[in-house]
Coordinates of C-alpha atoms and ligand atoms in Angstrom, one line a residue:
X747 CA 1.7 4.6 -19.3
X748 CA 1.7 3.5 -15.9
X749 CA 1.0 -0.5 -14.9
X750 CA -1.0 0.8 -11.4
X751 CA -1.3 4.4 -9.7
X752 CA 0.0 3.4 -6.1
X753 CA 2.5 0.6 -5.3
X754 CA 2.6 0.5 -1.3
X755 CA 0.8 -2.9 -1.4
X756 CA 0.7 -6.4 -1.3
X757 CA -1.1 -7.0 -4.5
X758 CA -0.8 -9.0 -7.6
X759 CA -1.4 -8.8 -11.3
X760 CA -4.7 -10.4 -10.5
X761 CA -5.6 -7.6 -8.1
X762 CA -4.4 -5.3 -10.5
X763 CA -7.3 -4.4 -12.1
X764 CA -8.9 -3.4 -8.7
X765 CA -6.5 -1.4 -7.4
X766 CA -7.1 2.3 -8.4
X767 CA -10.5 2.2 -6.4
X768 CA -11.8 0.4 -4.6
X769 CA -15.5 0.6 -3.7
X770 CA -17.3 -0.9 -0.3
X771 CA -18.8 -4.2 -2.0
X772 CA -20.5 -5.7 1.2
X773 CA -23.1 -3.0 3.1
X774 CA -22.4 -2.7 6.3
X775 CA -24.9 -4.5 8.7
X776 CA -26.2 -1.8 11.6
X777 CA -28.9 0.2 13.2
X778 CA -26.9 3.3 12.0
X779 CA -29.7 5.1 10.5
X780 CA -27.6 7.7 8.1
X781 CA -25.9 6.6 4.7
X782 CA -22.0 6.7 4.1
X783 CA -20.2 6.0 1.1
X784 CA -16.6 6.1 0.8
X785 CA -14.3 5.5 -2.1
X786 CA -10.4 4.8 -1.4
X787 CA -7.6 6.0 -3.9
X788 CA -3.8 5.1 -3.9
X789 CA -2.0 3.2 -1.2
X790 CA -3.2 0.8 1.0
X791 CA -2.5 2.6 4.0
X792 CA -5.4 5.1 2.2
X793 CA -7.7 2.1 2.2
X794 CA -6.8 1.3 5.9
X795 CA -7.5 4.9 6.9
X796 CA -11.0 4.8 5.1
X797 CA -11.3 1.4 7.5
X798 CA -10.3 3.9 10.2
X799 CA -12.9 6.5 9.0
X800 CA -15.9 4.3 8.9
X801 CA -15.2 3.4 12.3
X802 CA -15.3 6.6 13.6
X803 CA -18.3 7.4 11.8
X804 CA -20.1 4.8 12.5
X805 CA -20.4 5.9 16.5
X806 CA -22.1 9.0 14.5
X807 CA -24.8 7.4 13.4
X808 CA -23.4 6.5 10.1
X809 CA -23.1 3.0 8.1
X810 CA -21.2 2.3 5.2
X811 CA -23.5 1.6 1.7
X812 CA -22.1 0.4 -1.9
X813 CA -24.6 2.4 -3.6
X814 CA -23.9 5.4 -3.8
X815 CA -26.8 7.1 -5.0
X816 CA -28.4 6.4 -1.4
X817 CA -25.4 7.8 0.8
X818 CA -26.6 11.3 2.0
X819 CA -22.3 11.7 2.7
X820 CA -19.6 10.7 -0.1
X821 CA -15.9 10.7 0.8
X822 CA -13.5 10.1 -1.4
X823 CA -9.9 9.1 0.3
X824 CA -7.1 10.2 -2.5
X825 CA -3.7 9.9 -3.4
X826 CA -1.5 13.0 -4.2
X827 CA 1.9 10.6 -5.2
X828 CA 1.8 11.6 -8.9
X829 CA -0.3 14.0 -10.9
X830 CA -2.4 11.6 -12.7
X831 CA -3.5 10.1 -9.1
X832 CA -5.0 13.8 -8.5
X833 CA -6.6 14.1 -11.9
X834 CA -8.7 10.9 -11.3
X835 CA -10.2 12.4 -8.2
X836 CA -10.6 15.5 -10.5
X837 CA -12.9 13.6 -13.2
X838 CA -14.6 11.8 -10.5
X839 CA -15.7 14.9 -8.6
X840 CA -16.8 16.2 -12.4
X841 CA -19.1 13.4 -12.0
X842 CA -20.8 13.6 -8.6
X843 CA -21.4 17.4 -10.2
X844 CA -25.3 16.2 -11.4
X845 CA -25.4 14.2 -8.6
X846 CA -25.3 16.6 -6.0
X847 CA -27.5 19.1 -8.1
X848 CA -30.3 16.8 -8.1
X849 CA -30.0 15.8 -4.4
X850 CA -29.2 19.0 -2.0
X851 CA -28.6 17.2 0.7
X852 CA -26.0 15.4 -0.4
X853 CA -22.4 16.4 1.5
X854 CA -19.0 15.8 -0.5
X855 CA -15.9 15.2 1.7
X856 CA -12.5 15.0 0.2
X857 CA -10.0 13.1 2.6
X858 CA -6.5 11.7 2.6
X859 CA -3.5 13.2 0.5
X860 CA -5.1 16.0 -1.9
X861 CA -7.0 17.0 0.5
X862 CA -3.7 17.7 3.0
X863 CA -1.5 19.1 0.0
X864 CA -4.0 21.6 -1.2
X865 CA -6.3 22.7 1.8
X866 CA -8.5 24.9 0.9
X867 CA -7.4 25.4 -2.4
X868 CA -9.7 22.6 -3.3
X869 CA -12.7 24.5 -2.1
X870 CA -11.5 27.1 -4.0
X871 CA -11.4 25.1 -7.2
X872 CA -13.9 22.1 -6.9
X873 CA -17.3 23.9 -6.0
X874 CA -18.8 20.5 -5.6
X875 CA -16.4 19.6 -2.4
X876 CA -18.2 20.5 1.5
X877 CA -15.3 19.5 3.6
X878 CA -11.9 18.6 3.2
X879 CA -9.8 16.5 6.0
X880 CA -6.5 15.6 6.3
X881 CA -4.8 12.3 7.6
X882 CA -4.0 13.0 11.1
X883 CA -7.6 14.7 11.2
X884 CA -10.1 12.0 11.2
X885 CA -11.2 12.0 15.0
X886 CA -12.6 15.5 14.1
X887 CA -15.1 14.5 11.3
X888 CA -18.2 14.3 13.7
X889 CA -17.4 18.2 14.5
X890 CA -16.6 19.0 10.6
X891 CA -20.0 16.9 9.3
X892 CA -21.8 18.8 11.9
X893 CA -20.6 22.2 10.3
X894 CA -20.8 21.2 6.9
X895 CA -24.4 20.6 8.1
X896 CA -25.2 24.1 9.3
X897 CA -24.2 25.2 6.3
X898 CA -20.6 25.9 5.9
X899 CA -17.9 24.3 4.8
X900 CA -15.4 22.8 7.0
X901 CA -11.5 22.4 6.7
X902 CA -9.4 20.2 9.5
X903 CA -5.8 19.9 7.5
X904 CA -3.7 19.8 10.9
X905 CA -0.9 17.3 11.0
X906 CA -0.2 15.3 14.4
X907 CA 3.0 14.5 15.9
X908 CA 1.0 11.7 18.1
X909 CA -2.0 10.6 16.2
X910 CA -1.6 6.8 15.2
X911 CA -5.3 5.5 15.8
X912 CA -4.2 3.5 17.6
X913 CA -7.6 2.5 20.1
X914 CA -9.9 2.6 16.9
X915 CA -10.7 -0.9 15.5
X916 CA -11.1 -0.3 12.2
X917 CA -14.2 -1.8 10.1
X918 CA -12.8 -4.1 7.6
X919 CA -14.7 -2.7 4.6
X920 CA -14.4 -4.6 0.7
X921 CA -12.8 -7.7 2.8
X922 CA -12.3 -11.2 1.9
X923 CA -12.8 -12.3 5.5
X924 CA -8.7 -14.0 5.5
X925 CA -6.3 -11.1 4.7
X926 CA -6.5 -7.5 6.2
X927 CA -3.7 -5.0 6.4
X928 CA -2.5 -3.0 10.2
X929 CA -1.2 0.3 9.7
X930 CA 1.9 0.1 12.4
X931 CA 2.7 3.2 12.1
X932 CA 2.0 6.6 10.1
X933 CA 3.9 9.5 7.9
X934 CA 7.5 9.5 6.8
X935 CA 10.7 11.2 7.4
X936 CA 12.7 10.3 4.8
X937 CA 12.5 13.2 2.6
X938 CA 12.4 11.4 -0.9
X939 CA 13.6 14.5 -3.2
X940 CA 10.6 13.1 -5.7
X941 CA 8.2 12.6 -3.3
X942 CA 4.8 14.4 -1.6
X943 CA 4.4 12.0 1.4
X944 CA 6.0 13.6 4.3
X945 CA 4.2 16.8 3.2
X946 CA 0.8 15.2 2.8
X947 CA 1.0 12.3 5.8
X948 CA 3.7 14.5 8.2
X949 CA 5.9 13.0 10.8
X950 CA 6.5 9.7 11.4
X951 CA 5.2 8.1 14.1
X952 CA 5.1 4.3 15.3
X953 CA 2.1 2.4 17.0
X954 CA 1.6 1.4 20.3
X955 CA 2.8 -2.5 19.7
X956 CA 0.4 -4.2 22.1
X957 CA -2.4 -2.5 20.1
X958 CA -0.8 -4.0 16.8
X959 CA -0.5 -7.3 18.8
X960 CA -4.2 -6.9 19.9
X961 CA -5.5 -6.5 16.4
X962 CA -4.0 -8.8 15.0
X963 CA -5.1 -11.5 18.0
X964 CA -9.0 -10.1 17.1
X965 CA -8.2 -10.8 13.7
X966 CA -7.4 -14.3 13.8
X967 CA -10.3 -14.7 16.2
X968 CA -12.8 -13.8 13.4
X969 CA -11.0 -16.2 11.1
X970 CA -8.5 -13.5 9.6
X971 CA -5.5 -15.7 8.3
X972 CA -3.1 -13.0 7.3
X973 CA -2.1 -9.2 8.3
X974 CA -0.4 -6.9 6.7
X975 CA 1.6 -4.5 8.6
X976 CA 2.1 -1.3 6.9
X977 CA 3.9 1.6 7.0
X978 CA 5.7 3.7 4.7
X979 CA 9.2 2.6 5.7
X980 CA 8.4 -0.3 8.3
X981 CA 11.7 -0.8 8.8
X982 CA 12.2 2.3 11.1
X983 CA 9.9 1.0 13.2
X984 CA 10.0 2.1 16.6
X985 CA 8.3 1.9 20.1
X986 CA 9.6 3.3 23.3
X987 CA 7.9 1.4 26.0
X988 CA 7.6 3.1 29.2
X989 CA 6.6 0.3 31.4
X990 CA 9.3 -0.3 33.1
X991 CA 12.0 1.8 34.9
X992 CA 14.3 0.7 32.3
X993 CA 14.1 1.9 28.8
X994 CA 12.8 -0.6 26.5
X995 CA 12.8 -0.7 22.6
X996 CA 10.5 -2.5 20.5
X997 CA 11.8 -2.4 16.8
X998 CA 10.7 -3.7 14.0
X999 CA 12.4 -7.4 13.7
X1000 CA 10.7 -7.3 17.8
X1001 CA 7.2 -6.5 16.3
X1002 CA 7.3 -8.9 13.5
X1003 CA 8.2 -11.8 16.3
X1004 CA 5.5 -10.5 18.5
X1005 CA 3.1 -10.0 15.8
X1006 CA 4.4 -14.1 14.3
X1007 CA 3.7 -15.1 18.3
X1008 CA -0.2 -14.4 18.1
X1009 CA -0.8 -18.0 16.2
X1010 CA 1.5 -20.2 13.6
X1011 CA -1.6 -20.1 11.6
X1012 CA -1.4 -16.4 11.0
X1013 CA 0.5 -16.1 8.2
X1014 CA 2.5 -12.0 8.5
X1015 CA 3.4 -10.0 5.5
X1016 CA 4.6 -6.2 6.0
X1017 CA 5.5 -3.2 3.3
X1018 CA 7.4 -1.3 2.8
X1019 CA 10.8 -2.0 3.5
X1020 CA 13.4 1.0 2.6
X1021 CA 17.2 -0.8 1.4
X1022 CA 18.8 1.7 4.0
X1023 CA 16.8 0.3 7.4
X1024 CA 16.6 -3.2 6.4
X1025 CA 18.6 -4.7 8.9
X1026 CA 19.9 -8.5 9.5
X1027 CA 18.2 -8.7 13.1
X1028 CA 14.9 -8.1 10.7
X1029 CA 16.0 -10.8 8.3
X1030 CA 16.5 -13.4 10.7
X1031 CA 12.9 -12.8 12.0
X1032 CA 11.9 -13.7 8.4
X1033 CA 13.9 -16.8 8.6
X1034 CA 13.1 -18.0 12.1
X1035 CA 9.4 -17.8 12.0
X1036 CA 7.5 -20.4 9.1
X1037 CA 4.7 -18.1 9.4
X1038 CA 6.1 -14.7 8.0
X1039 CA 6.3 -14.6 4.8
X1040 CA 9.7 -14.7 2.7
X1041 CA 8.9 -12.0 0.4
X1042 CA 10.2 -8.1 0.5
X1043 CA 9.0 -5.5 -1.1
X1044 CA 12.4 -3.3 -1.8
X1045 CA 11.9 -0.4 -4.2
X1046 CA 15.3 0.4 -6.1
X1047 CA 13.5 3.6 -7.7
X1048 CA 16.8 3.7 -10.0
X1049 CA 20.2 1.4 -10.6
X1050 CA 22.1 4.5 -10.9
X1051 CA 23.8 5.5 -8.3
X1052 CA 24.2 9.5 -9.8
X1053 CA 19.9 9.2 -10.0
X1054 CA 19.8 8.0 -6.4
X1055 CA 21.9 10.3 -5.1
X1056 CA 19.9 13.3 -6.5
X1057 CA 16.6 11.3 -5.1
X1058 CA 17.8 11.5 -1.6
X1059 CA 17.6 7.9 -1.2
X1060 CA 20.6 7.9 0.9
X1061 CA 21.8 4.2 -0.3
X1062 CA 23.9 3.9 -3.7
X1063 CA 23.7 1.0 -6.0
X1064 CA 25.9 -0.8 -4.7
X1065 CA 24.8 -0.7 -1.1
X1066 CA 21.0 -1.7 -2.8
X1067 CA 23.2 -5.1 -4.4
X1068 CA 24.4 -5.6 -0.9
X1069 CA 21.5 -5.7 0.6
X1070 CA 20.0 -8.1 -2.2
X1071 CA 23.0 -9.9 -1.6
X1072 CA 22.1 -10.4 2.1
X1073 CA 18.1 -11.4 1.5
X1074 CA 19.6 -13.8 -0.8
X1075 CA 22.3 -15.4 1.2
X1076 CA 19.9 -15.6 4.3
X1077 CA 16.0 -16.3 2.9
X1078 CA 17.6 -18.2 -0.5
X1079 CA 17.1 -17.8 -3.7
X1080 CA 13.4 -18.5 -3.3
X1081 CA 12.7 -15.8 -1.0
X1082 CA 10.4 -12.9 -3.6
X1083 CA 11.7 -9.8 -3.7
X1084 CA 9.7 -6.6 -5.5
X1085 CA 10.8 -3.1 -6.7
X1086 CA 9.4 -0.1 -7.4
X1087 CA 11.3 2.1 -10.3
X1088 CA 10.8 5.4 -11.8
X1089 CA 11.9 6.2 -15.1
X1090 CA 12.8 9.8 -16.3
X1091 CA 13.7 11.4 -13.1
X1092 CA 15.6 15.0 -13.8
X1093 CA 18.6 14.6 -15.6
X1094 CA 18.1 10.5 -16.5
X1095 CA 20.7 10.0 -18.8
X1096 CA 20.7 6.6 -21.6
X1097 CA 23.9 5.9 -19.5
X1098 CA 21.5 5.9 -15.7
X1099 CA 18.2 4.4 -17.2
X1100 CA 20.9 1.2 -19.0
X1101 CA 22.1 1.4 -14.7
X1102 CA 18.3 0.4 -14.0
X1103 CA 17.9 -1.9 -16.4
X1104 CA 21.2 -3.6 -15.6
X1105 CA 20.5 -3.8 -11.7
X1106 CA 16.9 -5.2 -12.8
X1107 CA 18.9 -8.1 -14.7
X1108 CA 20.9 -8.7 -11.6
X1109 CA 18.5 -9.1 -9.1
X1110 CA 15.4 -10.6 -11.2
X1111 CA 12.7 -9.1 -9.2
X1112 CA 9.3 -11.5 -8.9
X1113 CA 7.6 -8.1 -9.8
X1114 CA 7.5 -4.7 -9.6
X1115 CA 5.7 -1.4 -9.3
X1116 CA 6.6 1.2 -12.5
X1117 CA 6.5 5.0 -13.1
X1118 CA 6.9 7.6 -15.3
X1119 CA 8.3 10.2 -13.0
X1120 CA 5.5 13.2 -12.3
X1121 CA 6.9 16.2 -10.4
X1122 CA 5.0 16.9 -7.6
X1123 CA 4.8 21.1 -6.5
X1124 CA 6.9 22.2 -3.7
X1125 CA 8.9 18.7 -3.2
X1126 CA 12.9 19.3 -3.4
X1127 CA 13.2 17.6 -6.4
X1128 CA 10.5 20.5 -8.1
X1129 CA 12.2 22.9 -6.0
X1130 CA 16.1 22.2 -7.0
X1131 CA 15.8 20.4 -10.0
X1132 CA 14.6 20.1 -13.7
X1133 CA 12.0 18.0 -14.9
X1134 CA 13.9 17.8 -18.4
X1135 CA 13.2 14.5 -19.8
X1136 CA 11.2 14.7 -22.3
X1137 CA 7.5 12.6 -21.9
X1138 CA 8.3 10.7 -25.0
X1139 CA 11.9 9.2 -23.5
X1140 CA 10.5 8.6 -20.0
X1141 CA 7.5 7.1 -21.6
X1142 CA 9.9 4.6 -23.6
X1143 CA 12.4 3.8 -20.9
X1144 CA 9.4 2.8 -18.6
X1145 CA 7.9 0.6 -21.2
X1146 CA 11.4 -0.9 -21.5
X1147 CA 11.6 -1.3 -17.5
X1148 CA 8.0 -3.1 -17.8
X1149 CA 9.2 -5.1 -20.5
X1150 CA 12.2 -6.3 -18.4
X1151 CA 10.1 -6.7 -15.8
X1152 CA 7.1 -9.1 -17.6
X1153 CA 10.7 -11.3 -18.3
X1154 CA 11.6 -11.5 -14.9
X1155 CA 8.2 -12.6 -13.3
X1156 CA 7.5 -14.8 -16.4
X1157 CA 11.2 -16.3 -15.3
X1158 CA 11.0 -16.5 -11.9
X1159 CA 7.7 -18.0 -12.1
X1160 CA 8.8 -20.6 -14.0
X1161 CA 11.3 -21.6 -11.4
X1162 CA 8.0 -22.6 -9.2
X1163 CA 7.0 -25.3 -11.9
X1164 CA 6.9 -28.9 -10.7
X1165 CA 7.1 -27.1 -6.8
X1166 CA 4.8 -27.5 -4.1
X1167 CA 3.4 -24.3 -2.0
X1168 CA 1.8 -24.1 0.9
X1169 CA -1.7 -22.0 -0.3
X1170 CA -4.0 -20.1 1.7
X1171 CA -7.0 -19.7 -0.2
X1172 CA -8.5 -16.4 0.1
X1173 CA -11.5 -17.1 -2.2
X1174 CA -12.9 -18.1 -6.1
X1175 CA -10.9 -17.2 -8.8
X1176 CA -11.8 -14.0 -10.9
X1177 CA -12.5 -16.4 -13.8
X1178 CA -14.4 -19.7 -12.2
X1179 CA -16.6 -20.9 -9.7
X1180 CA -15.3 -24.4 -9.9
X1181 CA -11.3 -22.6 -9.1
X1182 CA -10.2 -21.0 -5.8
X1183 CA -7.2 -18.5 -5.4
X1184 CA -4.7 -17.5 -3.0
X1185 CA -1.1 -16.9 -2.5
X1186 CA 2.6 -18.4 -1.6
X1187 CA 4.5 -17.6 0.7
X1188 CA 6.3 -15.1 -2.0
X1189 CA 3.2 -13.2 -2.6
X1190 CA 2.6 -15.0 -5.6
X1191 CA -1.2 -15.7 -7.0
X1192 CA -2.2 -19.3 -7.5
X1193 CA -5.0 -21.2 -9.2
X1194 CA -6.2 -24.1 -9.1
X1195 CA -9.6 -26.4 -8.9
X1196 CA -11.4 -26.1 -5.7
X1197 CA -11.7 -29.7 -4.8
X1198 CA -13.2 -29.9 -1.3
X1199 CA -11.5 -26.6 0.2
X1200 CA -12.6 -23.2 0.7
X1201 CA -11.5 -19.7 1.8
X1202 CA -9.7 -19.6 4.6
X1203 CA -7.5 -22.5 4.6
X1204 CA -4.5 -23.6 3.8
X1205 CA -3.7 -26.1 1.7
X1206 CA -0.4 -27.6 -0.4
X1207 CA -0.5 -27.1 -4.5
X1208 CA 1.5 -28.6 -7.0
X1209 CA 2.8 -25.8 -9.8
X1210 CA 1.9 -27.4 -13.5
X1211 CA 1.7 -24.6 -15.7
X1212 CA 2.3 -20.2 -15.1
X1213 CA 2.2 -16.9 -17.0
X1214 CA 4.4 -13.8 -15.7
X1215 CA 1.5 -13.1 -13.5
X1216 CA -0.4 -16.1 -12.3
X1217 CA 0.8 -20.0 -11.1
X1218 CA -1.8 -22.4 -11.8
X1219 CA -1.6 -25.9 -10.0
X1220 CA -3.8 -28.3 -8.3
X1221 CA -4.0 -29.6 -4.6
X1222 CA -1.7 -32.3 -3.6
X1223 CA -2.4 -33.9 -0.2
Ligands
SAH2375 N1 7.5 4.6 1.1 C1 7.7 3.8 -0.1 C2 7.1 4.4 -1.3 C3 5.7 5.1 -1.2 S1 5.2 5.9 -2.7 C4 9.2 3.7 -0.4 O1 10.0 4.5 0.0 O2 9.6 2.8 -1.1 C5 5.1 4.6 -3.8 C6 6.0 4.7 -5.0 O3 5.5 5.7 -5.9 C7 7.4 5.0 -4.8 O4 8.2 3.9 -4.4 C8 7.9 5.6 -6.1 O5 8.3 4.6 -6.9 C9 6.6 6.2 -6.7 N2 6.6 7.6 -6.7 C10 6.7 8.4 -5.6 N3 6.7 9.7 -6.0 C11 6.7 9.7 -7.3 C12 6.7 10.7 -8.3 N4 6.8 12.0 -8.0 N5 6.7 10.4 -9.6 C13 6.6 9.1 -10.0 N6 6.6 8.1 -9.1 C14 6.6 8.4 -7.8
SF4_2376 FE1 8.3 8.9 -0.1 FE2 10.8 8.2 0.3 FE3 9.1 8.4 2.4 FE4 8.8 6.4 0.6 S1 10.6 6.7 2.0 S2 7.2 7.7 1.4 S3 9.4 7.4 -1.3 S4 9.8 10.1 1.2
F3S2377 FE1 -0.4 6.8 -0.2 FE2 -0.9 8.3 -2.2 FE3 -0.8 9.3 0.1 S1 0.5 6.6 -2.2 S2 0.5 8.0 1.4 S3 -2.3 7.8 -0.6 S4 0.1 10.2 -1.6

């Protein structure tokens, strides 16, 4: 049982529900005479590459269409963070099987993480699949669509040292017209014993900041309110700027300023923050600027400092507290802080998962991310260790971290009762017309009636009543 699939985001419960796919709901408006369709799995750096992919399409001729059955090219952007993220891809290509028996023409493409961990093993084993294309590859799908189109199948799995996109302006695709999300920079180094990512995304590598700066100016120009700046450990952000004779480094705590500097109206939010780069300089930032948000997302992945130790996280549980300690001590007590755990890594003892749920009771996250650990072929932890707990104990200690977890929020959102936030409304409720939505500051989803207001703004709403995953209010002047 797993509450979502992927957990680099800034999402809510609300969103929830979306989250696993996420289909292009507006059609592109173009000339483009050819048909693309392009479905995004796992984190939301995936869904800003597929942003990044219909951009460089789209000087091919190509436009972006929510029905599928008239795309002449499907792409499917997938995850490859636990198993069940690559069997959902699996079942889907099952389905496009008919599909693509009934039209010939049709061209499948498989992008993203699977496609980088298994190459052309997934030719191999999915017969329905014409072309598969790594991350750092993108630039190259003209060439590879061309080929697929004379008949072959094409294969681009190269990772780049350099590659960061960083002149493409992505089209926002499935967007609300108020948030959107900046990939600042790309890959990881980190070396997560549990973890596929720096085999499927490569290096890490940061963005160009003036490019970051530049989007997110263009943004706010077309009425964008808030970016997201993502990366798989942001905090380790770093530019060399080689404008001047002296050498110049732009870190992360810099960006966030600059990036806070484009308008007080443009609200920042950035994920995700790893507890061993997380630096005061950064927290400051946070504080000094009204704009960026005071919420972190911090995964723990375990309270135990034995577990974290055989993850490779290279913090111990006591260094996590410290840094809790310091978010708390210079955001407040109201500043939201998130979590990602995994329960059942190799070797979990009663004694380690009792760790987790004892650090979970100490810091009271706002929410958090779950997971049944799923080793992942070729990682260190499937290399060097056993995956020996048993499906049924890693299945009940997660429901028991979940359980905690539903507390907390339920908790911690009842601290907001009888407070007023400062809302920007992103759009209607799921449930009402008559009811807009949006968030805090501390990421958290609010509801209340729409008076005269609409998407877009901000406006000030009193907390009356919450569940663990929703604040419901109404608009005070
Ligand atoms: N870069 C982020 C995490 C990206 S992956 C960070 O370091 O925090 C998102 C989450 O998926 C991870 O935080 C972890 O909780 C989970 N995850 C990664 N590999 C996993 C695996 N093999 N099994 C179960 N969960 C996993
Ligand atoms: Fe994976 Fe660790 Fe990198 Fe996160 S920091 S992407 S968990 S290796
Ligand atoms: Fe993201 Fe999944 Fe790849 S979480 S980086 S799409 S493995």
């Amino acid at each position: 049982m797993e509450l979502v699939t992927n957990s680099l985001k800034i999402l809510n419960e609300e969103d929830k529900k979306d989250l696993d796919v996420a289909r292009i709901s507006e059609d592109e408006i173009s000339t483009a005479k050819r048909k693309l369709y392009i479905e995004s799995y796992g984190c939301q750096m995936n869904f800003a590459d597929s942003e990044i992919v219909a951009s460089i399409l789209r000087e091919n001729d190509f436009a972006t269409t929510s029905k599928i059955e008239e795309a002449e090219l499907i792409l499917l952007n997938t995850c490859a963070i636990r198993e069940n993220a690559e069997q959902k891809v699996r079942h889907r290509l099952q389905h496009l099987v008919p599909m693509k028996q009934k039209r010939k023409n049709v061209k499948i493409g498989i992008l993203g993480c699977m496609a980088e961990r298994l190459k052309t093993k997934l030719l191999e084993e999915e017969k329905v699949v014409d072309m598969v294309v790594g991350p750092d590859a993108y630039r190259d799908l003209p060439n590879l669509i061309n080929e697929v189109e004379d008949g072959q199948k094409a294969v681009n799995v190269f990772l780049s040292r350099e590659e960061t996109y960083a002149d493409i302006t992505p089209i926002r695709l499935d967007s609300n017209g108020v948030t959107a999300f900046i990939s600042i920079m790309r890959g990881c180094d980190n070396m997560c014993s549990f973890c596929v990512v720096p085999y499927t995304r490569g290096r890490e590598r940061s963005r160009d900041p003036h490019s970051i700066v530049k989007e997110a100016t263009e943004l706010f120009e077309q009425g964008y309110r808030e970016v997201t700046l993502l990366g798989q450990n942001v905090d380790s952000y770093k530019w060399k700027s080689t404008e001047t004779a002296q050498e110049n480094i732009v870190t992360f705590a810099n960006l966030l300023e600059m990036v806070a500097l484009v308008n007080p109206d443009l609200r920042v939010r950035f994920s995700t923050s790893h507890p061993k780069d997380i630096t005061d300089e950064v927290l400051y930032t946070i504080k000094k600027y009204d704009n960026i948000c005071k919420y972190i997302h911090l995964p723990a992945q375990s309270g135990s400092s034995r577990i974290l130790e055989l993850m490779n996280r290279t913090y111990d549980r006591e260094w996590y507290i410290g840094k809790i300690d310091r978010i708390r001590e210079i955001l407040g007590e109201e500043c939201g802080i998130s979590q990602d755990m995994i329960a059942g890594f190799c070797t979990e003892t009663e004694e380690d998962h009792q760790d987790t749920l004892s650090l979970m009771d100490y810091v009271k996250y706002d929410y958090g991310y779950m997971f049944a650990y799923s080793e992942r072929p070729n990682t260190p932890a499937a290399k060097k260790l056993q995956d020996d707990v048993p499906n049924e104990i890693k299945n009940r200690r997660l429901a028991e971290i979940i359980a905690k977890q539903r507390e907390h929020s339920l908790e911690r959102n009842q601290m907001s009762i009888g407070k007023v936030y400062k809302v920007l409304i992103e759009g209607f409720s799921k449930r009402s017309n008559e009811h807009l939505s949006g968030r805090n500051d501390q990421n958290k989803m609010i509801i209340f009636p729409k008076g005269n207001h609409q998407k877009g703004e901000y406006v000030n709403v009193m907390i009356t009543e919450c569940s663990s995953a929703t604040l419901i209010g109404h608009i005070v002047e």
